[in-house]
XYZ file of C-alpha atoms in Angstrom:
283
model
C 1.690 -27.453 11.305
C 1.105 -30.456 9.432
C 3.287 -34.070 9.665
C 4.615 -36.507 8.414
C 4.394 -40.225 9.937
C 6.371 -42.973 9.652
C 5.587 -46.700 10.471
C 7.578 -46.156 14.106
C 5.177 -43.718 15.611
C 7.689 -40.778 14.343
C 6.788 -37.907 12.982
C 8.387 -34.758 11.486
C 7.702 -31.373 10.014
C 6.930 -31.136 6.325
C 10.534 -29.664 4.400
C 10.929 -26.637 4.489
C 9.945 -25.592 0.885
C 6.623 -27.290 0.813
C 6.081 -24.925 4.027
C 7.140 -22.149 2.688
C 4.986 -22.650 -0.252
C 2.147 -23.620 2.535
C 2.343 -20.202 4.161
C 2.746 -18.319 0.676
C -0.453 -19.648 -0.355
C -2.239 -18.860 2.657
C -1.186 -15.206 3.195
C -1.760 -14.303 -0.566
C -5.089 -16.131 -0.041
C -5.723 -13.730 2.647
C -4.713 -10.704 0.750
C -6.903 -11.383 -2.268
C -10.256 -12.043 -0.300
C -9.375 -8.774 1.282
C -9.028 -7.371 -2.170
C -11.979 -8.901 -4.126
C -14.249 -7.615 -1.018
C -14.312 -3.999 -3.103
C -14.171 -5.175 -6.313
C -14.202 -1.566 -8.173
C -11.371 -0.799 -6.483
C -9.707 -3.802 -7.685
C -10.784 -3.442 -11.412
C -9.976 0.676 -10.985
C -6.343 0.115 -9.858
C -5.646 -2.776 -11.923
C -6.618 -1.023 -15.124
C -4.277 2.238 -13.394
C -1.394 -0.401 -13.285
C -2.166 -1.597 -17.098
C -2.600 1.952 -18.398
C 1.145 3.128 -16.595
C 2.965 0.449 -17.745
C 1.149 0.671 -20.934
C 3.090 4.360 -21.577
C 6.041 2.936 -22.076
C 5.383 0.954 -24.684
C 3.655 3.969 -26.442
C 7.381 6.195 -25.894
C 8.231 3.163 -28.173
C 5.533 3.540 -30.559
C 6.176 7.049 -30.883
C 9.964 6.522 -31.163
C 9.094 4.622 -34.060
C 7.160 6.901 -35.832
C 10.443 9.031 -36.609
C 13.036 5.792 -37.474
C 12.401 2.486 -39.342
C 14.960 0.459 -37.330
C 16.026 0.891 -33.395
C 19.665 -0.666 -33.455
C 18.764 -2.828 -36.228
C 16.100 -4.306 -34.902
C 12.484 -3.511 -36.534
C 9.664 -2.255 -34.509
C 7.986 -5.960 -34.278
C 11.046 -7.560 -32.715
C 11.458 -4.942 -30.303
C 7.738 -5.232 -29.440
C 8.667 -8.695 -28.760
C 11.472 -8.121 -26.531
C 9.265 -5.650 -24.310
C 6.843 -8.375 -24.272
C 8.730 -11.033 -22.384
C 10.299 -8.761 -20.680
C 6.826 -7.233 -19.780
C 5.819 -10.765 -18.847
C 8.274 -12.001 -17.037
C 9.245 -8.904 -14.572
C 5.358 -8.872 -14.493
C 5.018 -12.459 -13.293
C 7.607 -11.942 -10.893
C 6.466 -8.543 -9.355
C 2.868 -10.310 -8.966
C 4.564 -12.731 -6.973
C 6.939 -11.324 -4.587
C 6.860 -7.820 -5.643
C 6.112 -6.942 -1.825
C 9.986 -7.658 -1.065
C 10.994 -4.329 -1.775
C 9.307 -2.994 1.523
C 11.481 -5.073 3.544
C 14.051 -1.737 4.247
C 10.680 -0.569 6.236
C 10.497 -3.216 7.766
C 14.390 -3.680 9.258
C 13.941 0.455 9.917
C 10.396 0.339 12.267
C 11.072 -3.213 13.935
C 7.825 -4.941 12.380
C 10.279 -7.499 10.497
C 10.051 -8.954 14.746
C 6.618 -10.067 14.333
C 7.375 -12.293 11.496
C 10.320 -13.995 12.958
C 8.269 -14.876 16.199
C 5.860 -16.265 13.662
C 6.623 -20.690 12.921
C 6.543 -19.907 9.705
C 9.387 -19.498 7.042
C 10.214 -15.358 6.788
C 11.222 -15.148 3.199
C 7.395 -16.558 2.513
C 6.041 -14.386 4.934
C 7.762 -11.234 3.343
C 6.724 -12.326 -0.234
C 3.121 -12.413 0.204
C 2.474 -9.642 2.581
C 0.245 -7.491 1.033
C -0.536 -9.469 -2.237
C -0.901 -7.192 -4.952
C -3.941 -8.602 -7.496
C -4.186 -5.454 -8.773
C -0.626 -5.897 -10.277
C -2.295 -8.673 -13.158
C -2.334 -5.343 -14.958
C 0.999 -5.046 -15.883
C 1.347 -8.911 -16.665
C -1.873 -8.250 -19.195
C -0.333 -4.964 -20.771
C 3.083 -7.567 -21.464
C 1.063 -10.463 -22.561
C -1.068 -8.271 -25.077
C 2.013 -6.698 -26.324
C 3.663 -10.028 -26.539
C 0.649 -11.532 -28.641
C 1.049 -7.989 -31.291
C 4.540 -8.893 -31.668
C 3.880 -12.953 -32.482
C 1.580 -12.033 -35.048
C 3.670 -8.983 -36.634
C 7.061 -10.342 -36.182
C 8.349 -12.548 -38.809
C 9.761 -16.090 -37.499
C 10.653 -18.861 -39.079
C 8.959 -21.593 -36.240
C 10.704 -24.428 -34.923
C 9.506 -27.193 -32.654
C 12.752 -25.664 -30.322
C 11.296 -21.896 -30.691
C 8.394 -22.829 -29.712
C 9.433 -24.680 -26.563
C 12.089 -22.069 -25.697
C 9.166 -19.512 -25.208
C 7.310 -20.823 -22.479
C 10.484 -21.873 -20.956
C 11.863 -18.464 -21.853
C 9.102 -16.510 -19.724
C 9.313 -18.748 -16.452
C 13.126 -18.967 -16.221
C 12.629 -14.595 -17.081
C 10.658 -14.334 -14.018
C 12.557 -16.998 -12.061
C 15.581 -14.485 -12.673
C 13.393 -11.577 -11.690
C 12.168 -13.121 -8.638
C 15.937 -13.688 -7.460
C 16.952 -10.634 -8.179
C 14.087 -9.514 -6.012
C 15.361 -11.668 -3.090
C 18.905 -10.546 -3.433
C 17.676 -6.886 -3.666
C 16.132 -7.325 -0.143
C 18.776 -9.292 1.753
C 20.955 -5.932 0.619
C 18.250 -4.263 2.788
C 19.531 -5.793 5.858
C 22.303 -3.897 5.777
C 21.454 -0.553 4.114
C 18.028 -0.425 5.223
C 17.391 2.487 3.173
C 18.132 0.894 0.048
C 14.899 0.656 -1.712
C 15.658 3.096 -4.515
C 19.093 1.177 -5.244
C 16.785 -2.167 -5.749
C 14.321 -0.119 -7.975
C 17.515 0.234 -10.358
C 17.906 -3.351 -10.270
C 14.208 -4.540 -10.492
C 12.504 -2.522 -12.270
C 15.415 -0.918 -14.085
C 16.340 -4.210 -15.230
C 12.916 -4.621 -17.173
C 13.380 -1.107 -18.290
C 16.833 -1.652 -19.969
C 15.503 -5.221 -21.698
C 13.172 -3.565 -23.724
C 15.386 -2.348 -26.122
C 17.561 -3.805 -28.165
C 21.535 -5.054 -26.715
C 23.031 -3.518 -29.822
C 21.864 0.387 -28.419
C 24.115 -0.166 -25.587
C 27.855 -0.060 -24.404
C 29.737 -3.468 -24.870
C 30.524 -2.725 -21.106
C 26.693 -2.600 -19.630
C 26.421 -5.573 -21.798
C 28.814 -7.675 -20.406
C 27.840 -6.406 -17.290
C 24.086 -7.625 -17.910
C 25.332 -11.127 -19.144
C 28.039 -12.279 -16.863
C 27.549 -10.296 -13.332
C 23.986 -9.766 -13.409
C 22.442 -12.252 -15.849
C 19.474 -10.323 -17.092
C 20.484 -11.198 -20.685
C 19.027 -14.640 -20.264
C 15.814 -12.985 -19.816
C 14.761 -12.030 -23.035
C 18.057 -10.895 -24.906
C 20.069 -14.088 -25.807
C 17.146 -16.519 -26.083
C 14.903 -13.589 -28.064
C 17.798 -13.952 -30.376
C 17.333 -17.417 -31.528
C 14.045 -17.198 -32.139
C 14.452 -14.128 -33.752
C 17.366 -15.116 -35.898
C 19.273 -12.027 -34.621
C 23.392 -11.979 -34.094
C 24.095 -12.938 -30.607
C 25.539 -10.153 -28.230
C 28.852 -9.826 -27.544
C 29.318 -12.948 -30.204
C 28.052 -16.089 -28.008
C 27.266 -19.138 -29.008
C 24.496 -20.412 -29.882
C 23.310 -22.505 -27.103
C 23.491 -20.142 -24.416
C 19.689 -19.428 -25.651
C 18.870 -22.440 -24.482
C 20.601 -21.834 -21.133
C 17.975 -19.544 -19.224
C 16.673 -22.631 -17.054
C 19.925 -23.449 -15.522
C 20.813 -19.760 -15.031
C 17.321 -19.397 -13.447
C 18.031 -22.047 -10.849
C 21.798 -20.748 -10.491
C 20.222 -16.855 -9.164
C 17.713 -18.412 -7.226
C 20.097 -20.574 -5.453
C 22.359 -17.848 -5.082
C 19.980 -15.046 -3.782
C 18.822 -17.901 -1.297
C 22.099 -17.776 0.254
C 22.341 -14.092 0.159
C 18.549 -14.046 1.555
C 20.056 -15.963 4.978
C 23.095 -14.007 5.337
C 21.464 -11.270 5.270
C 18.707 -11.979 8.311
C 21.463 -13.689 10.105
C 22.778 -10.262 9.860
C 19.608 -8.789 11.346
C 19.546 -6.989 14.818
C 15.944 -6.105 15.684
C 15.652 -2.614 16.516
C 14.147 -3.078 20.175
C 10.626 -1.480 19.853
């Protein structure tokens, strides 16, 4: 493990992000040489992973070949909202998408061998078994994203166009804590993996359509207990020039950042009281 030295002949170990990030790097690394060593594979299940995804945006296609408007909203803006949706669940599931195994994990006692391991767990978790192949469903969003920019019709702003890139990482910062928060819940129903499905990729599910389609309830729920909105809903509706849902103002677009760092932060502490909870099974 690398150190840090200080004039005194001290040292200490590096914090323990910049490790974390260390030992990400390094297991994903692994993965993806293992990966690119049968490259048909790779290129056959990523374009398996584009093509599934890519079904539901044809149910949307083909929903729109019988109505003109889906809740109001036109076929192009809807294409839009599945695209950063797409994107940013995509961006996230590429990079810790291998936290929903953790339930196995806690259930057959290999969780052990990472805690024996001087390296942080939550990094260890992330990367294990580093998906490449899922760049598929990040390309299916990002193509669907680009049809909707050119279709859609936008009046641009210098703040539109710097709420979209900051749009799609705070989207997948929000994805990748609910991700984390999903797992520590595995800790203590270890058989839970179907119940974070309806979180994960539920969640991306119920963004690509419109708020207006749905009860004021799930909405609220969406917006102030899980925060999904802030994905793609509330800021999609700036740039969009669509009413806000459930009547907000209208900075809260503008707001995704800070409520990206608030899940994070908050699935972090869920993430250690959770494996402080953890009692190895003994094999």
């Amino acid at each position: 493990m690398a150190e840090t030295a200080h004039a005194d002949g001290r040292t200490e170990p590096p914090g323990r992000v910049a490790e974390g990030l260390r030992t990400y790097r390094l297991i994903a690394a692994m993965w993806i040489r293992s990966t690119m060593a049968y490259r048909t594979s790779f290129a056959l299940t990523t374009f398996g992973n584009f093509a599934a995804t890519a079904l539901d945006f044809v149910a949307i296609l083909l929903m729109f070949s019988r109505v003109d408007a889906l809740g109001g909203w036109s076929l192009a803006e809807v294409a839009f909202l599945y695209g950063v949706s797409g994107v940013c669940f995509g961006l996230a599931d590429l990079a810790i998408g291998s936290m929903e195994r953790l339930g196995r994990r806690v259930r057959d006692g290999t969780l052990d061998t990472l805690l024996v391991r001087p390296a942080p767990v939550l990094a260890q978790v992330a990367a294990d078994r580093f998906a490449l192949r899922r760049l598929g469903r990040v390309a299916q969003g990002v193509l669907v994203l680009g049809y909707a920019l050119t279709v859609v019709d936008v009046d641009w702003t210098a703040a539109k166009l710097l709420l979209m890139p900051v749009m799609l990482l705070s989207g997948a910062g929000i994805f990748c804590a609910v991700f984390v928060a999903a797992a520590a819940f595995q800790f203590v129903a270890q058989d839970a993996s179907e119940v974070s499905n309806a979180f994960t990729y539920g969640g991306t599910t119920l963004l690509q359509y419109p708020p207006t389609v749905f009860a004021l309830d799930l909405v609220r729920g969406v917006t102030f207990v899980m925060p999904l909105a802030f994905v793609n809903w509330l800021p999609a509706s700036y740039v969009l020039d669509r009413p806000y849902p459930l009547d907000l103002p209208q900075w809260v677009a503008f707001a995704p950042p800070l409520v990206a760092v608030a899940c994070c932060a908050l699935a972090g502490l869920a993430w250690r009281a959770g494996l402080r909870t953890y009692r190895s099974t003994g094999s």
